[in-house]
Coordinates of C-alpha atoms in Angstrom, one line a residue:
Chain A
M1 CA -22.4 28.8 163.9
A2 CA -20.4 28.5 160.6
Y3 CA -17.9 31.2 159.6
R4 CA -19.7 34.0 157.8
G5 CA -16.9 36.4 157.0
P6 CA -15.6 37.3 153.6
A7 CA -14.5 34.5 151.3
L8 CA -11.0 33.3 152.3
P9 CA -8.3 31.7 150.1
Q10 CA -8.4 27.9 150.7
Y11 CA -5.3 26.8 152.5
G12 CA -5.1 23.2 153.3
F13 CA -3.8 22.1 156.6
L14 CA -0.6 21.1 154.9
K15 CA 2.3 23.1 153.5
V16 CA 4.2 20.7 151.3
P17 CA 6.0 22.8 148.7
E18 CA 4.3 22.3 145.3
G19 CA 5.9 19.9 143.0
Q20 CA 7.2 17.8 145.9
S21 CA 6.0 14.2 145.5
R22 CA 3.5 13.0 148.0
R23 CA 4.2 9.4 147.4
A24 CA 6.0 7.4 150.0
V25 CA 7.4 10.4 151.9
A26 CA 8.6 9.1 155.3
I27 CA 7.3 11.2 158.1
I28 CA 8.6 9.1 160.9
E29 CA 11.6 6.7 160.7
A30 CA 12.6 5.0 163.9
E31 CA 15.1 2.2 164.1
E32 CA 15.7 0.3 167.3
L33 CA 14.5 3.2 169.4
R34 CA 15.2 2.9 173.1
K35 CA 14.5 4.9 176.2
E36 CA 15.9 3.9 179.5
F37 CA 15.2 5.5 182.8
V38 CA 17.2 5.1 186.0
V39 CA 15.1 4.4 188.9
W40 CA 16.3 4.4 192.5
R41 CA 14.6 1.6 194.5
K42 CA 14.4 1.7 198.2
V43 CA 16.2 -1.1 199.8
G44 CA 16.0 -1.0 203.5
R45 CA 15.8 2.2 205.4
L46 CA 18.4 4.3 203.8
R47 CA 20.0 2.4 201.0
R48 CA 18.8 2.7 197.5
Q49 CA 19.5 0.5 194.6
R50 CA 20.0 1.8 191.1
Q51 CA 17.8 0.1 188.5
V52 CA 17.6 0.7 184.8
V53 CA 14.1 0.4 183.4
S54 CA 13.4 0.3 179.6
A55 CA 10.3 2.2 178.9
V56 CA 10.8 1.8 175.1
D57 CA 12.8 -1.2 174.2
G58 CA 13.8 -1.3 170.5
V59 CA 10.9 0.1 168.5
S60 CA 11.3 0.3 164.8
L61 CA 8.6 2.0 162.8
R62 CA 8.2 3.8 159.5
V63 CA 5.2 6.1 159.0
E64 CA 4.5 7.6 155.6
Q65 CA 2.8 10.8 154.8
G66 CA -1.0 10.7 154.9
E67 CA -1.2 7.6 157.1
T68 CA -3.4 7.5 160.2
L69 CA -1.7 5.4 162.8
G70 CA -3.2 4.1 166.0
Y71 CA -0.7 3.5 168.7
L72 CA -2.1 1.2 171.3
G73 CA -0.9 -0.5 174.5
P74 CA -1.7 -1.1 178.1
N75 CA -0.8 1.5 180.7
G76 CA 2.9 1.8 181.1
A77 CA 3.7 0.1 177.8
G78 CA 5.7 3.1 176.5
K79 CA 3.2 4.8 174.3
S80 CA 3.6 8.3 175.7
T81 CA 7.4 7.9 176.0
T82 CA 7.6 7.0 172.3
L83 CA 5.4 10.0 171.4
K84 CA 7.6 12.3 173.5
M85 CA 10.7 11.1 171.6
F86 CA 8.9 11.6 168.3
T87 CA 8.1 15.2 169.3
G88 CA 11.6 16.1 170.6
V89 CA 10.5 16.3 174.2
L90 CA 12.6 13.3 175.4
A91 CA 16.0 12.3 174.1
P92 CA 16.2 8.6 173.1
S93 CA 18.8 6.5 175.0
S94 CA 19.8 4.9 171.7
G95 CA 18.5 4.1 168.2
R96 CA 18.0 6.2 165.2
L97 CA 15.1 8.6 164.8
R98 CA 14.0 11.1 162.1
V99 CA 10.7 12.9 162.1
C100 CA 10.0 15.0 159.0
G101 CA 13.6 14.3 158.1
L102 CA 14.9 16.0 161.3
E103 CA 16.6 14.6 164.4
P104 CA 14.0 15.6 167.0
V105 CA 16.0 16.7 170.0
S106 CA 18.9 18.6 168.2
R107 CA 16.5 20.2 165.7
R108 CA 13.7 20.8 168.1
V109 CA 12.9 24.3 167.1
Q110 CA 12.6 23.5 163.4
L111 CA 10.6 20.4 164.2
T112 CA 8.0 22.2 166.2
R113 CA 7.0 24.0 163.0
Q114 CA 6.3 20.8 161.2
I115 CA 4.4 19.0 163.9
G116 CA 1.2 19.6 165.9
V117 CA 0.8 18.1 169.3
V118 CA -2.2 17.5 171.5
F119 CA -1.2 15.9 174.9
G120 CA -4.5 15.4 176.7
Q121 CA -3.1 16.3 180.1
R122 CA -1.0 19.3 179.1
S123 CA -2.7 22.3 177.7
Q124 CA -0.9 24.5 175.2
L125 CA -3.4 27.2 175.6
W126 CA -3.1 30.2 178.0
W127 CA -5.2 29.3 181.0
D128 CA -6.3 32.8 181.9
L129 CA -6.8 34.2 178.4
P130 CA -9.8 33.8 176.1
L131 CA -9.4 31.0 173.5
R132 CA -9.3 33.7 170.7
D133 CA -6.3 35.3 172.4
S134 CA -4.4 32.0 172.6
F135 CA -4.9 31.5 168.9
A136 CA -3.6 35.0 168.2
L137 CA -0.6 34.4 170.4
L138 CA 0.2 31.2 168.6
R139 CA 0.2 33.1 165.3
H140 CA 3.1 35.2 166.7
V141 CA 4.9 32.3 168.4
F142 CA 4.9 30.2 165.2
R143 CA 5.1 33.2 162.9
I144 CA 2.2 32.1 160.8
P145 CA 1.4 34.4 157.9
Q146 CA -1.9 36.2 158.7
A147 CA -3.9 34.9 155.7
E148 CA -2.9 31.3 156.4
H149 CA -3.8 31.7 160.1
A150 CA -7.2 33.2 159.4
A151 CA -8.1 30.5 156.8
R152 CA -7.1 27.6 159.1
L153 CA -8.9 29.2 162.1
A154 CA -12.0 29.7 160.0
Q155 CA -12.0 26.1 159.0
C156 CA -11.6 24.9 162.5
R157 CA -14.3 27.2 163.8
E158 CA -16.7 25.7 161.3
L159 CA -15.7 22.1 161.7
L160 CA -15.3 22.1 165.5
G161 CA -18.0 24.7 166.3
L162 CA -15.7 27.0 168.3
D163 CA -17.7 30.2 167.9
E164 CA -19.8 29.8 171.0
F165 CA -16.8 29.7 173.4
L166 CA -14.2 31.7 171.5
D167 CA -14.3 34.5 174.0
T168 CA -14.3 32.4 177.1
P169 CA -11.1 32.1 179.2
V170 CA -9.6 28.7 178.8
R171 CA -9.9 27.9 182.5
Q172 CA -13.7 28.1 182.2
L173 CA -14.1 25.8 179.2
S174 CA -15.5 22.3 179.6
L175 CA -13.1 19.4 178.8
G176 CA -14.7 18.8 175.4
Q177 CA -14.6 22.5 174.5
R178 CA -11.0 22.7 175.6
M179 CA -10.0 19.6 173.5
R180 CA -11.6 21.3 170.4
G181 CA -9.5 24.3 171.2
E182 CA -6.4 22.2 171.6
L183 CA -6.9 20.5 168.2
T184 CA -7.3 23.9 166.6
A185 CA -4.1 25.2 168.3
A186 CA -2.2 22.2 167.1
L187 CA -3.2 22.8 163.5
L188 CA -2.9 26.5 163.1
H189 CA 0.7 26.5 161.9
G190 CA -0.1 23.8 159.2
P191 CA 1.8 20.9 160.6
R192 CA 2.7 17.9 158.4
V193 CA 2.0 15.5 161.2
L194 CA -0.3 15.6 164.1
F195 CA 0.5 13.7 167.4
L196 CA -2.5 13.0 169.6
D197 CA -2.0 11.5 173.1
E198 CA -5.4 10.2 174.2
P199 CA -7.5 12.8 172.4
T200 CA -10.8 11.4 173.6
I201 CA -10.0 10.5 177.2
G202 CA -12.7 11.8 179.6
L203 CA -14.9 13.3 176.9
D204 CA -18.6 12.9 176.8
V205 CA -20.3 11.1 173.9
V206 CA -21.1 14.2 172.0
S207 CA -17.6 15.7 172.2
K208 CA -16.0 12.4 171.4
Q209 CA -18.1 12.2 168.3
A210 CA -17.2 15.7 167.3
V211 CA -13.5 15.0 167.8
R212 CA -13.7 11.8 165.9
A213 CA -15.6 13.3 163.0
F214 CA -13.1 16.1 162.8
L215 CA -10.2 13.7 162.7
T216 CA -11.9 11.5 160.1
Q217 CA -12.3 14.6 157.9
L218 CA -8.6 15.4 158.4
R219 CA -7.7 11.8 157.5
D220 CA -9.8 11.8 154.4
Q221 CA -8.1 15.0 153.2
G222 CA -5.0 12.9 153.4
E223 CA -2.6 15.8 153.9
V224 CA -1.8 15.5 157.5
T225 CA -0.3 12.4 158.9
V226 CA -2.0 11.5 162.2
V227 CA -0.4 9.4 165.0
L228 CA -2.7 8.9 168.0
T229 CA -2.5 6.9 171.2
T230 CA -5.7 5.8 172.8
H231 CA -7.3 3.3 175.1
D232 CA -10.6 3.7 173.4
L233 CA -10.8 1.0 170.7
A234 CA -13.7 2.8 169.1
D235 CA -11.2 5.6 168.1
I236 CA -9.1 3.0 166.4
E237 CA -12.0 1.3 164.6
R238 CA -13.3 4.6 163.3
L239 CA -10.0 6.3 162.4
C240 CA -7.0 4.1 161.9
R241 CA -6.2 1.9 159.0
R242 CA -2.9 1.0 160.6
L243 CA -2.5 -0.2 164.1
V244 CA 0.7 -0.5 166.1
I245 CA 0.4 -2.3 169.4
I246 CA 3.2 -1.9 171.9
D247 CA 3.6 -3.9 175.1
H248 CA 6.5 -3.7 177.6
G249 CA 8.2 -1.3 175.2
R250 CA 8.2 -3.5 172.2
V251 CA 6.0 -3.6 169.1
V252 CA 3.9 -6.7 169.2
H253 CA 1.7 -6.0 166.2
D254 CA 2.0 -3.7 163.2
G255 CA -0.6 -3.8 160.5
S256 CA -4.3 -3.4 159.8
L257 CA -7.1 -4.3 162.1
E258 CA -8.1 -7.2 159.8
A259 CA -4.5 -8.5 159.9
L260 CA -4.8 -8.5 163.7
H261 CA -8.0 -10.5 163.7
A262 CA -6.5 -13.0 161.1
R263 CA -3.4 -13.4 163.1
Y264 CA -5.1 -14.1 166.4
G265 CA -7.8 -16.2 165.0
S266 CA -10.7 -14.0 165.9
R267 CA -13.8 -15.3 164.4
R268 CA -17.0 -13.9 163.3
R269 CA -20.1 -15.4 165.0
V270 CA -23.6 -16.3 163.9
V271 CA -26.3 -16.3 166.5
V272 CA -29.5 -18.0 165.6
D273 CA -32.8 -18.1 167.5
L274 CA -34.7 -21.3 166.9
D275 CA -38.4 -22.3 167.1
A276 CA -37.5 -25.8 168.6
P277 CA -34.6 -26.5 170.9
W278 CA -31.3 -27.2 169.3
E279 CA -30.2 -30.6 168.3
Q280 CA -26.9 -31.4 166.8
V281 CA -26.8 -31.1 163.0
P282 CA -25.0 -34.0 161.4
G283 CA -22.2 -32.9 159.0
L284 CA -22.4 -29.2 159.7
S285 CA -19.3 -27.7 158.0
G286 CA -17.5 -24.5 158.5
A287 CA -18.7 -23.6 161.9
V288 CA -18.6 -25.0 165.5
V289 CA -21.1 -24.5 168.2
E290 CA -19.8 -22.1 170.8
A291 CA -22.7 -21.7 173.2
V292 CA -26.3 -22.9 173.6
E293 CA -28.6 -20.6 175.6
A294 CA -32.2 -20.1 176.4
E295 CA -33.0 -23.8 176.8
G296 CA -31.6 -24.6 173.4
H297 CA -33.5 -21.8 171.6
R298 CA -30.5 -19.6 171.0
V299 CA -27.2 -21.0 169.6
T300 CA -24.0 -19.2 168.8
F301 CA -21.7 -20.6 166.1
S302 CA -18.2 -19.4 165.4
L303 CA -17.2 -19.4 161.8
A304 CA -14.0 -21.0 160.5
E305 CA -11.7 -18.8 158.6
G306 CA -12.9 -18.0 155.0
V307 CA -16.4 -19.4 155.6
T308 CA -19.3 -17.0 154.8
A309 CA -22.2 -16.6 157.2
G310 CA -24.5 -17.5 154.3
H311 CA -22.9 -20.9 153.9
V312 CA -23.6 -21.8 157.5
I313 CA -27.1 -20.3 157.5
T314 CA -28.1 -22.2 154.4
Q315 CA -27.1 -25.5 156.0
L316 CA -29.0 -24.7 159.2
A317 CA -32.1 -23.6 157.4
G318 CA -32.3 -27.1 156.0
Y319 CA -32.6 -28.7 159.5
A320 CA -34.5 -26.3 161.7
A321 CA -36.9 -23.4 161.6
L322 CA -34.9 -20.2 162.2
R323 CA -36.7 -17.3 163.9
D324 CA -33.9 -14.7 163.9
I325 CA -30.3 -14.5 162.8
S326 CA -27.6 -12.0 163.7
I327 CA -23.9 -11.8 162.7
V328 CA -21.5 -10.6 165.3
E329 CA -18.2 -9.0 164.2
P330 CA -15.1 -10.0 166.2
D331 CA -14.5 -8.0 169.3
I332 CA -11.3 -6.0 169.1
E333 CA -11.0 -5.7 172.9
E334 CA -11.0 -9.4 173.2
V335 CA -8.2 -9.8 170.6
I336 CA -6.1 -7.2 172.2
A337 CA -6.5 -8.7 175.7
R338 CA -5.4 -12.0 174.2
L339 CA -2.5 -10.3 172.6
Y340 CA -1.3 -8.8 175.9
A341 CA -1.7 -12.1 177.7
A342 CA 0.3 -13.8 174.9
S343 CA 3.1 -11.3 175.1
D344 CA 3.2 -11.6 178.9
D345 CA 3.5 -15.4 178.6
A346 CA 6.3 -15.0 176.1
R347 CA 8.1 -12.8 178.5
S348 CA 7.8 -15.1 181.5
V349 CA 9.0 -18.0 179.3
A350 CA 11.9 -16.0 178.2
S351 CA 12.9 -14.9 181.6
G352 CA 12.1 -18.1 183.4
Chain B
M1 CA -0.8 30.3 147.5
A2 CA 2.8 31.0 146.8
D3 CA 3.4 32.0 150.4
A4 CA 1.5 29.1 151.8
S5 CA 4.8 27.3 152.4
R6 CA 6.6 30.3 153.9
G7 CA 6.1 29.3 157.5
A8 CA 7.6 25.9 156.8
D9 CA 11.3 26.6 157.1
I10 CA 12.3 30.1 158.2
P11 CA 16.0 30.1 158.3
A12 CA 17.3 30.8 161.8
G13 CA 18.0 34.5 162.4
A14 CA 16.5 35.6 159.1
D15 CA 13.7 37.4 160.9
S16 CA 14.9 38.2 164.4
G17 CA 12.3 40.9 164.7
G18 CA 9.8 38.2 164.4
V19 CA 11.3 36.2 167.3
L20 CA 11.6 39.2 169.4
S21 CA 7.9 40.0 168.8
A22 CA 7.0 36.5 169.7
Y23 CA 8.7 36.9 173.1
T24 CA 7.1 40.4 173.6
R25 CA 3.7 39.0 172.9
L26 CA 4.2 36.1 175.4
L27 CA 5.4 38.7 177.9
V28 CA 2.3 40.9 177.4
A29 CA 0.1 37.9 177.7
Q30 CA 1.7 36.9 180.9
I31 CA 1.3 40.4 182.3
R32 CA -2.3 40.5 181.2
S33 CA -3.1 37.2 182.8
Q34 CA -1.3 38.3 186.0
T35 CA -3.3 41.5 186.2
Q36 CA -6.5 39.5 185.8
Y37 CA -6.1 38.7 189.5
R38 CA -5.9 42.4 190.4
L39 CA -6.1 42.1 194.1
S40 CA -3.4 39.5 194.4
F41 CA -1.2 41.5 192.0
L42 CA -1.6 44.6 194.2
A43 CA -0.9 42.7 197.4
D44 CA 2.3 41.4 195.7
V45 CA 3.5 44.8 194.8
V46 CA 2.9 46.2 198.3
S47 CA 4.5 43.3 200.1
T48 CA 7.6 43.4 197.8
C49 CA 8.0 47.1 198.5
L50 CA 7.8 46.5 202.3
M51 CA 10.3 43.7 202.2
S52 CA 12.9 45.8 200.3
L53 CA 12.4 48.7 202.8
L54 CA 13.3 46.3 205.6
D55 CA 16.4 45.3 203.7
I56 CA 17.6 48.9 203.6
V57 CA 16.8 49.4 207.3
A58 CA 19.0 46.3 208.1
V59 CA 21.9 47.8 206.1
L60 CA 21.6 51.1 207.9
V61 CA 21.4 49.5 211.3
L62 CA 24.5 47.4 210.5
F63 CA 26.6 50.5 209.7
R64 CA 25.5 52.3 212.9
V65 CA 27.0 49.5 215.0
T66 CA 30.1 48.7 212.9
P67 CA 32.3 51.6 211.8
A68 CA 34.7 49.4 209.8
L69 CA 34.6 46.0 208.1
G70 CA 37.5 44.0 206.7
G71 CA 39.7 47.0 206.5
F72 CA 37.2 49.2 204.8
S73 CA 35.1 52.1 206.1
G74 CA 31.4 51.8 206.4
R75 CA 30.9 54.1 203.4
Q76 CA 33.2 52.1 201.2
V77 CA 31.4 48.9 202.1
L78 CA 28.2 50.6 201.3
V79 CA 29.5 51.2 197.7
M80 CA 30.3 47.5 197.4
A81 CA 27.0 46.4 198.9
A82 CA 25.1 48.8 196.6
M83 CA 26.9 47.5 193.5
A84 CA 26.2 43.9 194.5
L85 CA 22.6 44.7 195.2
L86 CA 22.1 46.3 191.8
A87 CA 23.7 43.4 190.0
F88 CA 21.6 41.0 192.0
S89 CA 18.3 42.8 191.6
L90 CA 18.9 43.1 187.9
S91 CA 19.4 39.4 187.5
D92 CA 16.6 38.6 189.8
L93 CA 14.3 40.8 187.7
L94 CA 15.4 39.1 184.4
V95 CA 16.0 35.5 185.3
G96 CA 15.0 35.1 189.0
N97 CA 11.9 33.3 187.9
V98 CA 13.9 30.5 186.3
E99 CA 13.6 28.8 189.7
R100 CA 10.0 28.1 188.6
L101 CA 11.5 25.5 186.4
R102 CA 11.1 23.0 189.2
F103 CA 7.3 23.4 189.0
Y104 CA 7.3 23.0 185.2
I105 CA 9.4 19.8 185.5
R106 CA 7.3 18.3 188.3
T107 CA 4.1 18.9 186.5
G108 CA 5.4 17.9 183.1
L109 CA 4.4 21.4 181.8
F110 CA 7.9 21.7 180.4
D111 CA 6.7 19.5 177.6
V112 CA 4.6 22.4 176.3
V113 CA 7.6 24.7 176.4
L114 CA 9.6 22.3 174.3
L115 CA 6.8 22.1 171.7
R116 CA 7.1 25.8 170.7
P117 CA 9.6 27.1 168.2
L118 CA 11.4 29.3 170.7
S119 CA 14.2 28.8 173.1
A120 CA 13.1 26.9 176.1
L121 CA 15.0 29.1 178.5
G122 CA 13.8 32.3 176.8
Q123 CA 10.2 31.1 177.2
L124 CA 10.7 30.3 180.9
L125 CA 12.0 33.7 181.6
V126 CA 9.2 35.4 179.8
I127 CA 6.2 33.4 180.9
D128 CA 6.8 33.9 184.5
F129 CA 8.2 37.4 184.3
A130 CA 7.4 39.4 187.5
P131 CA 7.3 43.1 186.7
R132 CA 7.0 43.9 190.4
R133 CA 10.7 43.1 190.8
T134 CA 11.5 46.3 189.0
G135 CA 11.0 48.1 192.3
R136 CA 14.1 46.5 193.8
V137 CA 16.3 47.6 190.9
V138 CA 15.2 51.2 191.4
Q139 CA 15.9 50.9 195.1
A140 CA 19.4 49.5 194.4
L141 CA 20.0 52.4 192.0
V142 CA 19.0 54.9 194.7
I143 CA 21.2 53.3 197.3
L144 CA 24.2 53.2 194.9
A145 CA 23.7 56.9 194.1
V146 CA 23.7 57.8 197.8
A147 CA 26.7 55.6 198.5
L148 CA 28.7 57.2 195.7
F149 CA 27.8 60.6 197.0
L150 CA 29.2 59.7 200.4
V151 CA 32.6 58.6 199.3
D152 CA 35.4 60.6 197.5
I153 CA 36.0 59.3 194.0
D154 CA 38.5 60.7 191.6
W155 CA 36.2 60.4 188.6
S156 CA 37.7 59.4 185.2
V157 CA 36.5 57.8 182.0
A158 CA 37.8 54.5 183.2
R159 CA 35.9 54.8 186.5
V160 CA 32.7 55.8 184.9
A161 CA 33.0 52.9 182.5
I162 CA 33.6 50.4 185.2
L163 CA 30.6 51.7 187.1
V164 CA 28.4 51.1 184.1
V165 CA 29.8 47.8 183.0
T166 CA 30.1 46.1 186.4
P167 CA 26.4 45.9 187.5
L168 CA 25.5 44.5 184.0
A169 CA 28.3 41.9 183.9
G170 CA 27.7 41.2 187.6
S171 CA 24.1 40.5 186.9
L172 CA 25.1 38.0 184.2
I173 CA 27.2 36.2 186.8
F174 CA 24.2 36.0 189.1
A175 CA 22.0 35.0 186.2
S176 CA 24.3 32.1 185.3
I177 CA 24.1 30.9 188.9
F178 CA 20.3 31.2 188.9
V179 CA 20.2 29.2 185.7
A180 CA 22.7 26.5 186.6
G181 CA 21.1 26.2 190.1
A182 CA 17.6 25.8 188.7
T183 CA 18.9 23.2 186.2
V184 CA 19.6 20.8 189.0
A185 CA 15.9 20.1 189.0
F186 CA 16.3 18.1 185.8
W187 CA 18.2 15.5 187.8
W188 CA 16.7 16.1 191.2
V189 CA 13.2 17.5 191.2
E190 CA 13.0 17.8 195.0
S191 CA 16.2 19.9 195.0
G192 CA 14.1 22.4 197.0
E193 CA 16.0 25.5 198.2
L194 CA 19.5 24.1 197.4
A195 CA 20.0 26.6 194.5
N196 CA 19.1 29.5 196.8
A197 CA 22.2 28.7 198.9
F198 CA 24.2 30.0 195.9
T199 CA 21.9 32.7 194.6
Y200 CA 20.7 34.4 197.7
G201 CA 23.8 33.2 199.5
G202 CA 25.8 34.9 196.8
R203 CA 23.9 38.1 197.2
D204 CA 24.6 38.1 200.9
F205 CA 28.3 37.2 200.3
T206 CA 28.8 40.1 197.9
T207 CA 27.3 42.6 200.3
Y208 CA 30.5 42.5 202.4
P209 CA 34.2 42.8 201.3
V210 CA 35.9 39.5 200.5
S211 CA 38.5 40.3 203.1
V212 CA 36.0 39.6 206.0
Y213 CA 35.8 35.9 204.9
S214 CA 38.4 33.3 205.3
G215 CA 39.4 29.7 204.5
W216 CA 37.7 27.4 202.0
F217 CA 34.5 29.4 202.3
R218 CA 36.2 32.5 200.8
R219 CA 38.0 30.4 198.1
L220 CA 34.7 28.7 197.0
F221 CA 32.5 31.8 196.9
A222 CA 34.9 34.5 196.0
Y223 CA 37.1 32.7 193.4
G224 CA 35.4 29.4 192.6
L225 CA 32.0 31.0 191.9
G226 CA 33.5 34.3 190.9
F227 CA 31.6 36.4 193.4
A228 CA 34.6 38.6 194.1
F229 CA 34.2 40.0 190.7
V230 CA 30.6 41.0 191.2
A231 CA 31.4 44.1 193.3
Y232 CA 34.6 43.7 195.3
Y233 CA 37.3 44.1 192.8
P234 CA 35.5 46.7 190.7
A235 CA 34.7 48.7 193.9
L236 CA 38.5 48.6 194.8
F237 CA 39.2 50.1 191.3
L238 CA 36.5 52.7 191.7
L239 CA 37.7 53.7 195.2
D240 CA 41.4 53.4 194.3
V241 CA 42.0 51.3 197.4
P242 CA 44.6 48.4 197.3
D243 CA 43.3 44.9 198.1
P244 CA 44.2 43.9 201.7
L245 CA 44.7 40.4 200.3
G246 CA 47.1 41.6 197.7
A247 CA 45.3 41.2 194.4
P248 CA 46.3 43.6 191.6
I249 CA 44.0 46.6 191.0
W250 CA 43.3 45.8 187.4
L251 CA 41.3 42.7 188.4
G252 CA 38.4 45.2 188.6
W253 CA 38.1 44.8 184.9
G254 CA 37.7 41.1 185.2
T255 CA 34.0 41.1 185.7
P256 CA 32.9 40.7 182.0
V257 CA 35.4 37.9 181.5
V258 CA 34.2 36.0 184.5
A259 CA 30.6 36.7 183.4
L260 CA 31.4 35.2 180.0
L261 CA 32.9 32.1 181.6
A262 CA 30.0 31.7 184.0
M263 CA 27.5 32.0 181.1
T264 CA 29.4 29.4 179.1
V265 CA 29.3 26.9 182.0
A266 CA 25.6 27.7 182.7
A267 CA 24.7 27.2 179.1
C268 CA 26.4 23.8 179.1
V269 CA 24.7 22.7 182.3
W270 CA 21.4 23.9 180.9
R271 CA 21.8 21.9 177.6
T272 CA 22.8 18.8 179.5
G273 CA 19.8 19.3 181.8
V274 CA 17.3 19.5 179.0
R275 CA 18.6 16.3 177.5
H276 CA 18.0 14.7 180.9
Y277 CA 14.4 15.9 181.1
R278 CA 12.3 12.9 181.9
S279 CA 8.8 14.4 181.6
T280 CA 6.0 12.7 183.6
G281 CA 3.8 9.7 182.9
S282 CA 1.3 10.0 180.1

């Protein structure tokens, strides 16, 4: 269902004025960003107690143009709150924040032209109108030049396969179809940065893949900066080179996925199936036995840091007949679970 | 390619026609989606007409039983009531739907409003615009025409001017109260019908001459909230009747000034409110 109209001028998704350097342009600069909410707690039948809760508690972050950043954290960690401050929806309680060089709340209207936002739970489409009409309305709301609008829409139609439901009222779309519509709506005005809050939540496998493939393509073009929050670690593994993990309103990790594994000592594993039951190999170096299963016929080794799987397998092959070998990459969910637990421990030590 | 960057930074006000057209398109979209549910739209129009008819009947009944109110004849009171009704129905048509703000705050849909390059208040007024309220404005106009026909007015340029200016300025006073009242929801989502005490309460207050009220109630509504300027003082000027409470006759010109004040206060309250918006989880 690709676009078959007349040839269109190629507009990228970005509109950086020509000649402007693309190197090291800061899209987001946050310093000691905080957001506090006042909560009234019920004490007794009528009395209420005032309590200040920090949803975001001193986040400092710098995101440069073209980066794809995964923003991760357990429920209630402050992900959405941070994103809402980045997009000018919520005013920070304290700290310094610039997005595309603008202070989000006071320059909200200018900022909306520079950013695209997909909040999974809040549709920016018109519920009762066909998708096509929503896109046309957005052209007027954002005052997008017609040619630009047409070119971007054509690109999205092709990449996201919108044609089959372009004339359906939004309220009748499936979640996956709507999400594809939302992505298009967020990109039509050519934003410099795209904020996605849980873009794949609740989607079926096919839609998930479509969304991820689209975002991968966007990332590889390198024009649009993408910041996404997610619970789905597969999103992160597929899309994000940089990972920021937040817990209790604070950044607990900022770096690549590999750095995370290195820091928390996650190890690759080698699983071997043996002809004869396992016996301890004297002087085996670079690996320790983690589990012995199937009456000694299957053994799992975890590799020490910097040790190759080949090194261990060669040693093993000298001692026993190997039937099958598999290498298991470290599990990101496990690392993150460990990370959350560690940060909880640190907090209880600090407060206790 | 040269104009590829055009949308990036349109200077504010450089293309006001564009902004206007954005609001117009939003308005048309709203009306289109409203008329999608044709039956419910029709039912709305019919019930609104019926309700307004009942309002008129109530006014007529009142004047059959009370020949005079607060030192004014029934016909003079009808002029005040009609001017107040016109001001109220105008503001109700244009900004009455701002009370829907509560819904947008509770559901977090206000996020979406803040993510568009348009004024948040402007969008709220447009996306819930209810064209069926035009009927009430027309009715108020008819009642005002009848009331003016029933009293003797020594027409002059000044009197015609005050007749034109007052309902417009008066509607701005009501509009300010609508906006300020709705804004309470930023701090207190379950504010419920609290704001209505001042908007619909104000409408009822302005239906009768200020002189029928007394004590703190009069001070708060007539002077504190400026409702005496919606219809009472201008009507005194129009009818050339001195205020039983002793206020000078030129106060009839005060409505635009009070409207300006009210709008300034409402704008400040609104701005502070938006900064206090808390959104909802995730």
